Coordinates of C-alpha atoms and ligand atoms in Angstrom, one line a residue:
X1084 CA 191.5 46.0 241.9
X1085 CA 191.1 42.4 242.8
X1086 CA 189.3 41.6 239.9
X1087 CA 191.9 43.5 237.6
X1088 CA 194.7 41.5 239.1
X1089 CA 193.1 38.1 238.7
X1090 CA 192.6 38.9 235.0
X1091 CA 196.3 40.0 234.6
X1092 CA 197.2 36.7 235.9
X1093 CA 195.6 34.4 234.0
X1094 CA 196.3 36.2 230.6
X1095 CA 199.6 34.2 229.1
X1096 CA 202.8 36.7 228.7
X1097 CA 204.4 34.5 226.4
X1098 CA 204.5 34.1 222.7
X1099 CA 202.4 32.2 221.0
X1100 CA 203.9 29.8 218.5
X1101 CA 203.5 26.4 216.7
X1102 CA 200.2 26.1 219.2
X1103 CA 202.2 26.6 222.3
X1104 CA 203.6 29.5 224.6
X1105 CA 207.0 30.2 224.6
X1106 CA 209.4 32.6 226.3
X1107 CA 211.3 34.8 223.9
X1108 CA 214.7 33.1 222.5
X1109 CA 216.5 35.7 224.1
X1110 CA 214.8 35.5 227.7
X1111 CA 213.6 39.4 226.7
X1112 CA 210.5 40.8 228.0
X1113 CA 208.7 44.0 228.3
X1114 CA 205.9 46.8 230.6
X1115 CA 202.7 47.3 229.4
X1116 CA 201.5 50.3 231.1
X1117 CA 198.3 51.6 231.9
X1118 CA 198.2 54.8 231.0
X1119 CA 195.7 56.1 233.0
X1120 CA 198.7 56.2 236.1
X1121 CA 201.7 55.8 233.8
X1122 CA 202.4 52.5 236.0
X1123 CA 203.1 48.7 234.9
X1124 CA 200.9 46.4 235.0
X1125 CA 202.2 42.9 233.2
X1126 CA 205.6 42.2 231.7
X1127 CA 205.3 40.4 228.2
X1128 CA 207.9 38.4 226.0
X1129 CA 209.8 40.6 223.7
X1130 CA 210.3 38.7 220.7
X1131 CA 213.1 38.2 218.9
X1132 CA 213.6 37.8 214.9
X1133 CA 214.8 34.1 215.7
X1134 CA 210.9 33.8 217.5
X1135 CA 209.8 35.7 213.9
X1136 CA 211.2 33.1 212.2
X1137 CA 210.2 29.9 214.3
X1138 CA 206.3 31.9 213.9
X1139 CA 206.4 32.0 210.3
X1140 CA 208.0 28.4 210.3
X1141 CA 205.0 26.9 212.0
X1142 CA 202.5 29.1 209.9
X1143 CA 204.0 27.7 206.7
X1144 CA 204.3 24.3 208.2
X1145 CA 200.2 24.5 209.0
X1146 CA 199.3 26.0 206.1
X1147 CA 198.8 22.9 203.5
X1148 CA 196.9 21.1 205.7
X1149 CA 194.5 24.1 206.7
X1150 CA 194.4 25.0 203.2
X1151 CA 192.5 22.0 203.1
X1152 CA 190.5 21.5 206.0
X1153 CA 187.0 21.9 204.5
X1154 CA 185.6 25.0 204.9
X1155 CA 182.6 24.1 206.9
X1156 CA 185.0 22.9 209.8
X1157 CA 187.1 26.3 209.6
X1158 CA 183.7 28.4 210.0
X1159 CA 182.9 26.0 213.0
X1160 CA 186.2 26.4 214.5
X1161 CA 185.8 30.3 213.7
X1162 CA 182.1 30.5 215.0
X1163 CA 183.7 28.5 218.2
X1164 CA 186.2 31.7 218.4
X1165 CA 183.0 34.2 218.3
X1166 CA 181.3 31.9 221.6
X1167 CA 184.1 31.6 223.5
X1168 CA 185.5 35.6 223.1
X1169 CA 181.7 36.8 223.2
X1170 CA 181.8 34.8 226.8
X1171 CA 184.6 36.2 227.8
X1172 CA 183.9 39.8 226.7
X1173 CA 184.0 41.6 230.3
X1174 CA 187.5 40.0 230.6
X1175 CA 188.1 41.3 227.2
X1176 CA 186.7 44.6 228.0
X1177 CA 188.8 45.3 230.9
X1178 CA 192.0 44.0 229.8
X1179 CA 191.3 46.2 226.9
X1180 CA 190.7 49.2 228.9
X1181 CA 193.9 48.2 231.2
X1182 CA 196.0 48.6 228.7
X1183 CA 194.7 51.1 226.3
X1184 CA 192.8 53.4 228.6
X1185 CA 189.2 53.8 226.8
X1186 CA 186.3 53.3 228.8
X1187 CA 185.0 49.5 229.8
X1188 CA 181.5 50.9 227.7
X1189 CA 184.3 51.6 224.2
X1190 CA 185.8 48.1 225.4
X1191 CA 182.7 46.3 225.2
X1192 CA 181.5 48.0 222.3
X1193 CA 184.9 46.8 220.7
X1194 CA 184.3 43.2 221.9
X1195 CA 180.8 42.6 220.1
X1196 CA 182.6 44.7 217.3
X1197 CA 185.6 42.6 216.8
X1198 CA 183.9 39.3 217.9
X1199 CA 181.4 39.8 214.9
X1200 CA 184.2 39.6 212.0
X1201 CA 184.6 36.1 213.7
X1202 CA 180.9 35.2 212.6
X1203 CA 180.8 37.1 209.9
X1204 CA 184.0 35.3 208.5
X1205 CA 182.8 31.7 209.7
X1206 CA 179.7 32.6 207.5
X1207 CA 181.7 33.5 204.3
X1208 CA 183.9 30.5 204.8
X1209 CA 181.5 28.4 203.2
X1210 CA 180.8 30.7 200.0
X1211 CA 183.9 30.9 198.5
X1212 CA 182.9 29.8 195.0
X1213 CA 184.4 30.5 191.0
X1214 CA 182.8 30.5 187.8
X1215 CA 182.6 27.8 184.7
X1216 CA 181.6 29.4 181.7
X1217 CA 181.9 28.9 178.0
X1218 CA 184.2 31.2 176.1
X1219 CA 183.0 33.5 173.7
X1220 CA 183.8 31.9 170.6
X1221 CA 182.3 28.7 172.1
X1222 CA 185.4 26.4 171.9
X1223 CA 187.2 26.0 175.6
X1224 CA 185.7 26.4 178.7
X1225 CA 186.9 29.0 181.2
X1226 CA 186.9 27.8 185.1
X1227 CA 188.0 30.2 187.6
X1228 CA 189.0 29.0 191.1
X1229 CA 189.8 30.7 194.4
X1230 CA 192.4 29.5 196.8
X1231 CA 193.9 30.8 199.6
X1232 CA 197.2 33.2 199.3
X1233 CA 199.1 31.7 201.8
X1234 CA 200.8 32.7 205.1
X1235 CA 200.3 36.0 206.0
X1236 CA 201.8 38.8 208.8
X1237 CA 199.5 40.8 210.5
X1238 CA 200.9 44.2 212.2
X1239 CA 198.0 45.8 214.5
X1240 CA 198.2 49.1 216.1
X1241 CA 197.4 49.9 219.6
X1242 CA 194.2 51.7 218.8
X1243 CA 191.4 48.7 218.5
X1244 CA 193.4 45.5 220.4
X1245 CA 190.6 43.3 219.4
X1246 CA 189.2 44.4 216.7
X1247 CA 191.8 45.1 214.1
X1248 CA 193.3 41.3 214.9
X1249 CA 190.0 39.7 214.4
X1250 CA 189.4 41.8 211.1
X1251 CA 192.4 40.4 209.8
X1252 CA 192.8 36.8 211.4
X1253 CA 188.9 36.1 211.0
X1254 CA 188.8 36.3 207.0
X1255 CA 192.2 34.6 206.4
X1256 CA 191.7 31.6 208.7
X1257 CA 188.2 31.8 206.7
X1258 CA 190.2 31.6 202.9
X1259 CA 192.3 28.8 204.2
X1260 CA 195.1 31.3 205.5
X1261 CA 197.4 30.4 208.2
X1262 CA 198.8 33.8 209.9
X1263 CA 201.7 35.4 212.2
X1264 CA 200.7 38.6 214.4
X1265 CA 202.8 41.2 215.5
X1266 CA 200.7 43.2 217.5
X1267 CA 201.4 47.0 218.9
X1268 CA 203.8 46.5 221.5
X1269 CA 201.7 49.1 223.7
X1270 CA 198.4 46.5 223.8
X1271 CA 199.6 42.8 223.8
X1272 CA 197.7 41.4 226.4
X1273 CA 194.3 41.6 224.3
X1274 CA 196.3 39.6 221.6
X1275 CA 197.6 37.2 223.9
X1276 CA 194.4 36.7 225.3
X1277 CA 192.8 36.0 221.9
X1278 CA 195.3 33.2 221.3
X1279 CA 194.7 31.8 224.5
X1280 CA 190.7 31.6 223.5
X1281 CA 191.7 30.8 219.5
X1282 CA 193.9 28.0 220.9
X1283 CA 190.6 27.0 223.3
X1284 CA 188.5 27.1 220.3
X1285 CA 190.6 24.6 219.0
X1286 CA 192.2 26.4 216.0
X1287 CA 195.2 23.7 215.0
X1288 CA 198.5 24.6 216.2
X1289 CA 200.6 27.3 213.9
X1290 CA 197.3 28.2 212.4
X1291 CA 198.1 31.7 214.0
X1292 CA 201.1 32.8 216.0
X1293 CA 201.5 35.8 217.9
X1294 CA 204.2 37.7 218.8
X1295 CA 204.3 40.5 220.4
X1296 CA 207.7 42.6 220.2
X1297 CA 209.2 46.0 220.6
X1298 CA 211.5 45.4 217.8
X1299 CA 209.0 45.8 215.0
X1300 CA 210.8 46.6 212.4
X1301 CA 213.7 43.7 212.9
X1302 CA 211.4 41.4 213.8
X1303 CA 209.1 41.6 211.0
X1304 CA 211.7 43.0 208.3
X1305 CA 212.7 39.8 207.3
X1306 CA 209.5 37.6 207.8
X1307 CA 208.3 40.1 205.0
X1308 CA 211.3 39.4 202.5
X1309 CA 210.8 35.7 203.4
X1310 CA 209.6 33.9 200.6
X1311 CA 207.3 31.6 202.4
X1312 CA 205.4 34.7 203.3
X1313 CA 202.7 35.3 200.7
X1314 CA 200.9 38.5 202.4
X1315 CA 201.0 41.4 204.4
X1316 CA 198.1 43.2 206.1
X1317 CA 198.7 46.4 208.0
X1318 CA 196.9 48.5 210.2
X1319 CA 198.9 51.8 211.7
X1320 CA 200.0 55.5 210.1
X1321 CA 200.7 56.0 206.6
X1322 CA 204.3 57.0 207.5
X1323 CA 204.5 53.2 208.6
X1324 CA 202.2 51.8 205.8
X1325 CA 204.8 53.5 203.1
X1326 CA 207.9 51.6 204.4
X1327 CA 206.3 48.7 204.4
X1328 CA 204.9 48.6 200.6
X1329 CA 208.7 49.7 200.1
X1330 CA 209.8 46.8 202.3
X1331 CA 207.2 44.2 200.6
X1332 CA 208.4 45.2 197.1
X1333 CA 211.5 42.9 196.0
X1334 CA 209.2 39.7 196.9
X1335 CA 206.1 41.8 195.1
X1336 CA 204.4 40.8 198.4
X1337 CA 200.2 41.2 198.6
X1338 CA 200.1 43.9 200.5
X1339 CA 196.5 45.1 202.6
X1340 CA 196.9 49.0 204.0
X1341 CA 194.6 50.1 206.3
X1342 CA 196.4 53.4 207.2
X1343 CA 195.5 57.4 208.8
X1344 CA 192.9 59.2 208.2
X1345 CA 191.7 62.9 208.2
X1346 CA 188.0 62.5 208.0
X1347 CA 185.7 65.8 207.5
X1348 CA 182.3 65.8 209.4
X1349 CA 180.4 68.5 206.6
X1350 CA 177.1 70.3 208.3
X1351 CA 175.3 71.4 206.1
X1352 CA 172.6 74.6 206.8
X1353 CA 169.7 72.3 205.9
X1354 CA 170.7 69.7 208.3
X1355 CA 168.9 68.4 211.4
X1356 CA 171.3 70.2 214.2
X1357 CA 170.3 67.5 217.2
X1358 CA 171.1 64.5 214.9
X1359 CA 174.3 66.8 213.4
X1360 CA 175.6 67.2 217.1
X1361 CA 174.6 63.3 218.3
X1362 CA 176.8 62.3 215.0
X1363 CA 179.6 65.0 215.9
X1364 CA 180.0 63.4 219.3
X1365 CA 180.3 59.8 218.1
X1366 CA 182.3 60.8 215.2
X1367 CA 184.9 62.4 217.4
X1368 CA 184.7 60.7 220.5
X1369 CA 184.3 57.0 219.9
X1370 CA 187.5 55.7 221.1
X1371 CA 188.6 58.8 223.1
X1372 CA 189.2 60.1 219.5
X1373 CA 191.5 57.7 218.9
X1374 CA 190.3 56.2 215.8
X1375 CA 191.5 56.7 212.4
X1376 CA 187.9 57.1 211.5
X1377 CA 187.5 60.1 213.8
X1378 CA 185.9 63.6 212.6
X1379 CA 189.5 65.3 212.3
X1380 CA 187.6 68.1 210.6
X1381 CA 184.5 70.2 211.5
X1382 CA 183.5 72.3 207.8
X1383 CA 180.3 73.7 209.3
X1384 CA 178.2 76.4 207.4
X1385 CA 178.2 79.5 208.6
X1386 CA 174.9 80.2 208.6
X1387 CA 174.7 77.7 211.9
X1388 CA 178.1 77.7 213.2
X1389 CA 177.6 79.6 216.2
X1390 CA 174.7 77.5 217.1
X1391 CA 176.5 74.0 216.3
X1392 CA 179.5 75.0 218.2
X1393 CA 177.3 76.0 221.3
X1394 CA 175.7 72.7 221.5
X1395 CA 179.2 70.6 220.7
X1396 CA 180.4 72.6 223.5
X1397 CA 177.7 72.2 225.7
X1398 CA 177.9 68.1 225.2
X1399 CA 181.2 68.2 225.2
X1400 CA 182.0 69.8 228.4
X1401 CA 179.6 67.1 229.9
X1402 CA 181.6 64.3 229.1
X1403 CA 183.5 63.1 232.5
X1404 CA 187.1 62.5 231.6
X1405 CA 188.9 59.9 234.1
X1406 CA 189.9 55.9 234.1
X1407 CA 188.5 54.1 231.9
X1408 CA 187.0 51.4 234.9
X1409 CA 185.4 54.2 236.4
X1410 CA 181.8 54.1 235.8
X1411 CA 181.7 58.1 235.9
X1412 CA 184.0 58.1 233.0
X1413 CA 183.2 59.0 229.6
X1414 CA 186.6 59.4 228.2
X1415 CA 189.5 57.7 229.0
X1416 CA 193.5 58.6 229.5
X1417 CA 194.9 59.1 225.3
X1418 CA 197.3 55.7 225.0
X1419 CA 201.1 57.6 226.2
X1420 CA 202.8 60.4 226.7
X1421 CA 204.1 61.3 223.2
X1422 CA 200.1 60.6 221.5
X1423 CA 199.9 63.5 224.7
X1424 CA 202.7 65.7 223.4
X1425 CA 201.6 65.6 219.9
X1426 CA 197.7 66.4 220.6
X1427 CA 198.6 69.4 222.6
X1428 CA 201.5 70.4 220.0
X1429 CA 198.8 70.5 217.4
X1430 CA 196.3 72.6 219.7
X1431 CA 199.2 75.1 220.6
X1432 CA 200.0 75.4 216.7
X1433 CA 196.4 76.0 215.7
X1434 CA 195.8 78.7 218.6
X1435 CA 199.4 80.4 217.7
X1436 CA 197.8 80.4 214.1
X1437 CA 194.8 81.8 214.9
X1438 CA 192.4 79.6 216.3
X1439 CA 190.4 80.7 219.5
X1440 CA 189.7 77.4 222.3
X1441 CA 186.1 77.6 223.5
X1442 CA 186.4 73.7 225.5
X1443 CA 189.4 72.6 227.0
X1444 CA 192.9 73.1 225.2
X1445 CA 195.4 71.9 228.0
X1446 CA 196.1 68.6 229.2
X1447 CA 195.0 67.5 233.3
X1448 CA 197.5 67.7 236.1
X1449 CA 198.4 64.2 237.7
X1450 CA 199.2 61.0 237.0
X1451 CA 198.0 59.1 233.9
X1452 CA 197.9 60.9 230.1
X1453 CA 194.3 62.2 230.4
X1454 CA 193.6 65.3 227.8
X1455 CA 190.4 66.7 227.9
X1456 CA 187.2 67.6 225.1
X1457 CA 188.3 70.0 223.3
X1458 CA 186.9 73.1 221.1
X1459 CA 188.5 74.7 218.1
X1460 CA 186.9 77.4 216.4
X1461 CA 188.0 80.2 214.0
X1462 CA 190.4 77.6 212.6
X1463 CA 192.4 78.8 209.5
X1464 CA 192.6 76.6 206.4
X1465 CA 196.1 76.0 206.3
X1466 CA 196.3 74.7 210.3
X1467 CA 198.0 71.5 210.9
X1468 CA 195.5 70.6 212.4
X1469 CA 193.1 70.2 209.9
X1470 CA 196.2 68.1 208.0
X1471 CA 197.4 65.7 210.6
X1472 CA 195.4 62.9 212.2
X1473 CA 194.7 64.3 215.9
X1474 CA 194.3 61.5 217.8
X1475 CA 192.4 62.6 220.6
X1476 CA 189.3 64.8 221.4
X1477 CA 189.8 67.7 220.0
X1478 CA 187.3 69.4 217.3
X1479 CA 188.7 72.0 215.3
X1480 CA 185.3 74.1 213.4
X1481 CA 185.9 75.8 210.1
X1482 CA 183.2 77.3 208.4
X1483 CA 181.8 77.4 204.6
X1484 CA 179.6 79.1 202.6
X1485 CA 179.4 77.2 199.9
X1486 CA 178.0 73.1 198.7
X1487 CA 181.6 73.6 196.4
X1488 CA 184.1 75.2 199.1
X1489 CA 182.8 72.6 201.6
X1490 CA 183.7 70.2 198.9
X1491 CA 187.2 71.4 198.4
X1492 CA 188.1 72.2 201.8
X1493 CA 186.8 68.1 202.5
X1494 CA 189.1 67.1 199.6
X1495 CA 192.0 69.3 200.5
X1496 CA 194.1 66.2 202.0
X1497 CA 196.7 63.5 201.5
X1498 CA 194.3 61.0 203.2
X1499 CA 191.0 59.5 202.3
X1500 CA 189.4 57.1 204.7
X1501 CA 186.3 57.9 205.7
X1502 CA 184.0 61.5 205.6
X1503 CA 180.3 62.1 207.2
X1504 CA 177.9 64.5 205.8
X1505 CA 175.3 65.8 207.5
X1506 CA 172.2 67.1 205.2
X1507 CA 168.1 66.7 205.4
X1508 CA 168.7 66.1 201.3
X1509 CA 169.5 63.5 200.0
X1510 CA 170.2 64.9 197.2
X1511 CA 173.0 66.7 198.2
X1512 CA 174.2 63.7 200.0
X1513 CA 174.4 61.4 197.6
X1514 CA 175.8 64.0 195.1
X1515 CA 178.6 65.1 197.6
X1516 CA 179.0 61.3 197.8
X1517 CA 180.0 61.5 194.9
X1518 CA 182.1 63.9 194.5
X1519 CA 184.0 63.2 197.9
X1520 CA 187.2 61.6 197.5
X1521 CA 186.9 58.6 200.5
X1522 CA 186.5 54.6 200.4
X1523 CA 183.4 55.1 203.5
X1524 CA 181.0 57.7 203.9
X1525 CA 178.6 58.2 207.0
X1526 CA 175.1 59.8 205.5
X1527 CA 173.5 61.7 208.9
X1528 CA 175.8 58.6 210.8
X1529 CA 178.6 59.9 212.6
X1530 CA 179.8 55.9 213.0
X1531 CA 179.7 53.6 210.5
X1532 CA 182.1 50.6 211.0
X1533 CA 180.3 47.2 210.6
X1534 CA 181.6 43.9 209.7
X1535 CA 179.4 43.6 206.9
X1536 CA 180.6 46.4 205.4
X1537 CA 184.0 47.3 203.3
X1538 CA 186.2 49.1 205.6
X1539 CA 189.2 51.1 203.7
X1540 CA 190.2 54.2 202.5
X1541 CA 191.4 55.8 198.9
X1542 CA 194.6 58.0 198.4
X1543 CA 197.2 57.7 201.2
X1544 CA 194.4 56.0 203.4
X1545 CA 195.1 52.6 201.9
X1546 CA 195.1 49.7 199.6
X1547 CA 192.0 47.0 200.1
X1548 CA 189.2 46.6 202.1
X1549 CA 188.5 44.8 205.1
X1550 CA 184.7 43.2 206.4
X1551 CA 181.9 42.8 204.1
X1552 CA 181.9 40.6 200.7
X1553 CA 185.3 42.4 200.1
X1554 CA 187.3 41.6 203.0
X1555 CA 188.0 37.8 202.2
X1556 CA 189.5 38.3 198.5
X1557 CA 192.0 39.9 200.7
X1558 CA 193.2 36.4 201.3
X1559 CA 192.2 34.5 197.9
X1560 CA 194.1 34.0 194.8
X1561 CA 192.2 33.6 191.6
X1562 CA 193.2 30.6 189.3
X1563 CA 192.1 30.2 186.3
X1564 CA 192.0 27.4 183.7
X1565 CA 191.7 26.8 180.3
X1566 CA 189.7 23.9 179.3
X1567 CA 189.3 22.5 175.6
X1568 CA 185.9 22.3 173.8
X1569 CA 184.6 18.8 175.5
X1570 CA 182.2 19.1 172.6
X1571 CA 184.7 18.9 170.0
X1572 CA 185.7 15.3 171.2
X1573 CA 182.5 13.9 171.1
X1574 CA 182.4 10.8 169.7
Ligands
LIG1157 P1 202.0 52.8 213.9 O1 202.1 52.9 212.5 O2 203.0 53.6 214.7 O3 202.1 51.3 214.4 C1 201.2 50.3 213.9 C2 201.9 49.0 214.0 O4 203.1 49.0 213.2 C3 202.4 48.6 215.4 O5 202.2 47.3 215.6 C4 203.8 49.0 215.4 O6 204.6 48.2 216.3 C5 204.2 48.6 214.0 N1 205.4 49.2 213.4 C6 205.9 50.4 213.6 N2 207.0 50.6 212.9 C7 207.2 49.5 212.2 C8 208.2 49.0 211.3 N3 209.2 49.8 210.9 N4 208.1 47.8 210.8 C9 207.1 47.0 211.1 N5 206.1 47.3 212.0 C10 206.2 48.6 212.5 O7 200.5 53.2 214.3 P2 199.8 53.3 215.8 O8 200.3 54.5 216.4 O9 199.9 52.0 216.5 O10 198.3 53.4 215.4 C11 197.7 54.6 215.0 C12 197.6 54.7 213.5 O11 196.9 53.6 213.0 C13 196.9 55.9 213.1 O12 197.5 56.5 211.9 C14 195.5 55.4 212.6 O13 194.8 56.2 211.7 C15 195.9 54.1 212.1 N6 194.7 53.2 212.0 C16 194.1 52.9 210.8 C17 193.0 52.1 210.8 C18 192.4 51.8 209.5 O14 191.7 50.8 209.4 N7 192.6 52.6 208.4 C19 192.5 51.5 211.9 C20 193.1 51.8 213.2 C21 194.2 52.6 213.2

């Protein structure tokens, strides 16, 4: 308790702006509750869409000049960022699990997760390049530039503190990109926190500005029909993601959408069962289930059904549910009440449609909004469930018979993030690859997030990619220009 108390008091509660802390212009502030007892434990400044303003200000006021610091000095600056928050990544991990209830073990796994786009990013600072080539009818030359977009907002969700700042912050700051963040008003501290260590690191004052406020929509409404703003990069539900591609229209903002998800985890009859039920348990339990990656759908054949739910129950039931600081725990509290409410609306819908529980199905008594592992089976097709992102651990198992309902039932969705497929051929992997309509797809991997890798969905999963090659032409502009024949002037 001591430890968690020190750590609460030195994390700022202030906003972040112009390279100093700042109360909110209208004295405001807010809980952040830890949702493991429902209690507070920090008050934060609320902004206001005055401190939205003054954010985006001293973002646009920073941006010439770090549009021209030279790369190799934003990657060191950027690398500095990785040190310092890979340092500190037990105070990381615990504020994370303060706040947002996972386990300190998902915290730290966060923490080297969302520290790596830091180093990944300072790496790619240095290779932004273009092309100089000769057109095709050999007269003018064609060179093709890259420059940065500009200031950009950055809205997080509660779900990945760290990680989904750092995905964002890490590649723009790398492009040249100076940035405002609004991050979810039930996690700021983590945010807060990684100013306090970006502003150690010695990232230039209004280089990034955070503000954390529980007036998202007025806050960040007009930052987004501000013409200084040149990008917008969202993380959160699709019902969200759609207002704001509405919202970023009349400006014809750049516009990043990580959104929901709805991934199916396919077993196929051929499959390995152990490494099936190892990449079952990942898939839906990273995070406590909270994940927009998580396996939201079980299509298991029904030759080994029975014996795949056995084990997932079996594992399942195993897994200690309690505070996330408690080393006994393997799951944490879900986020609040209402993420609470809706997981055990959906369960009640599904079983009053059907579906029979063989793990769990009811949330605990007591304080704090723990839920516990939870097995669906005899599912039918048209559950919600198996249409709306669950959000917590719950597994509801449908069964196929066959390679093209499994395909169909997969498909059968608004969203298209991320799907795994478990198979020993790889055949049939790749060729239901293929046909699967998702941006990611985990081969025999029930987690498959990496840095290095695109991250981003297809359909009403998103628009762009984040990590990887990919994840910095987020934040670049292409400029191209026409150059006469040098030839033709020769003397
Ligand atoms: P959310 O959409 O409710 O909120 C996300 C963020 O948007 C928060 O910062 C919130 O304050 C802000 N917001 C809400 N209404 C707004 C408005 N009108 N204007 C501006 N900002 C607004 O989502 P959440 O509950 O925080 O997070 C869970 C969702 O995020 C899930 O749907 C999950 O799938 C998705 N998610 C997607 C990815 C991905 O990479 N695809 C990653 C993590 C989470």
């Amino acid at each position: 308790m001591t430890t968690e108390n020190e750590l609460l008091a030195r994390i700022p509660t202030d906003l972040y702006v112009g390279g100093g802390w700042r109360s909110a212009s209208t004295g405001a502030r807010f809980d952040v509750i830890d949702p493991s007892t429902g209690e507070p434990i920090a008050s934060v400044a609320d902004a206001s869409p005055e401190d939205g303003e003054a954010a985006l200000a001293a973002a646009h006021e920073a941006q010439r000049a770090w549009s021209r610091t030279p790369p190799r000095e934003r990657a060191e600056l950027l690398r500095r960022a990785f040190e310092l928050v890979t340092e500190r990544a037990d105070d990381f991990a615990l504020v994370m699990t303060l706040e947002m209830g996972k386990t300190l073990a998902e915290s730290r796994g966060e923490v080297a997760y969302g520290a790596e786009f830091l180093r990944w990013f300072s790496e790619e600072a240095v290779r932004i390049s273009g092309r100089y080539s000769t057109a095709p009818d050999g007269r003018n030359r064609l060179l093709v530039t890259k420059r940065p977009v500009g200031p950009s907002l950055f809205i997080t969700p509660w779900n990945f503190p760290l990680a989904m700042a750092t995905r964002k912050i890490a590649p723009a700051l790398a492009a040249g990109c100076t940035s405002v963040l609004k991050p979810a008003a039930l996690t700021p501290l983590t945010a807060l926190l990684f100013a306090d260590v970006l502003h150690e690191a010695g990232i230039p004052a209004g280089v990034v500005n955070v503000i954390p406020t529980t007036r998202a929509g007025a806050v960040t409404g007009p930052l987004i029909a501000d013409s200084r703003l040149r990008k917008l990069s969202f993380t959160g539900s699709t019902e969200v993601g759609r207002r704001l591609i509405a919202d970023a229209a009349p400006q014809v903002l750049r516009v990043s959408m990580e959104l929901g998800g709805n991934a199916p985890l396919i077993v196929f009859d051929d499959a390995d069962l152990d490494q099936a039920v190892d990449g079952a348990m990942l898939a839906k339990l990273r995070n406590g289930g909270e994940a927009c990656t998580a396996a939201n759908r079980f299509i298991v054949h029904e030759a080994i059904a029975e014996e795949f739910t056995a084990r997932l129950v079996e594992r399942m039931s195993a897994h200690t549910v309690g505070r996330g600081t408690d080393a006994a725990s393997r799951i944490g509290p879900l986020v609040d009440a209402a993420t609470r409410h809706k997981v055990q609306q959906l369960v009640d819908g599904a079983v009053s449609e059907g579906a029979r529980v063989a793990l769990g199905g009811a949330p605990l008594d007591g304080p704090g909004y723990f839920y516990p592992p939870t097995v669906l089976v005899d599912v039918p097709a048209h559950s919600g469930i198996l249409r709306e992102e669950i959000f917590g651990p719950v597994a509801p198992i449908v069964t196929f018979s066959t390679e093209d309902e499994a395909i169909s039932l997969a498909n059968a969705t608004e969203y298209g993030l991320v799907a795994y497929v478990f198979t020993r051929d790889l055949d049939r992997g790749l060729r239901i690859a293929e046909e699967l309509e998702v941006g990611m797809l985990g081969l025999n991997a029930g987690v498959i997030s990496n840095p290095a890798a695109p991250f981003g969905g297809v359909k009403q999963s998103g628009l762009g990619r984040e990590g990887g090659f990919e994840g910095i032409e987020e934040y670049l502009e292409t400029q191209y220009i026409g150059i006469s024949d040098p030839q033709a002037t020769k003397p």
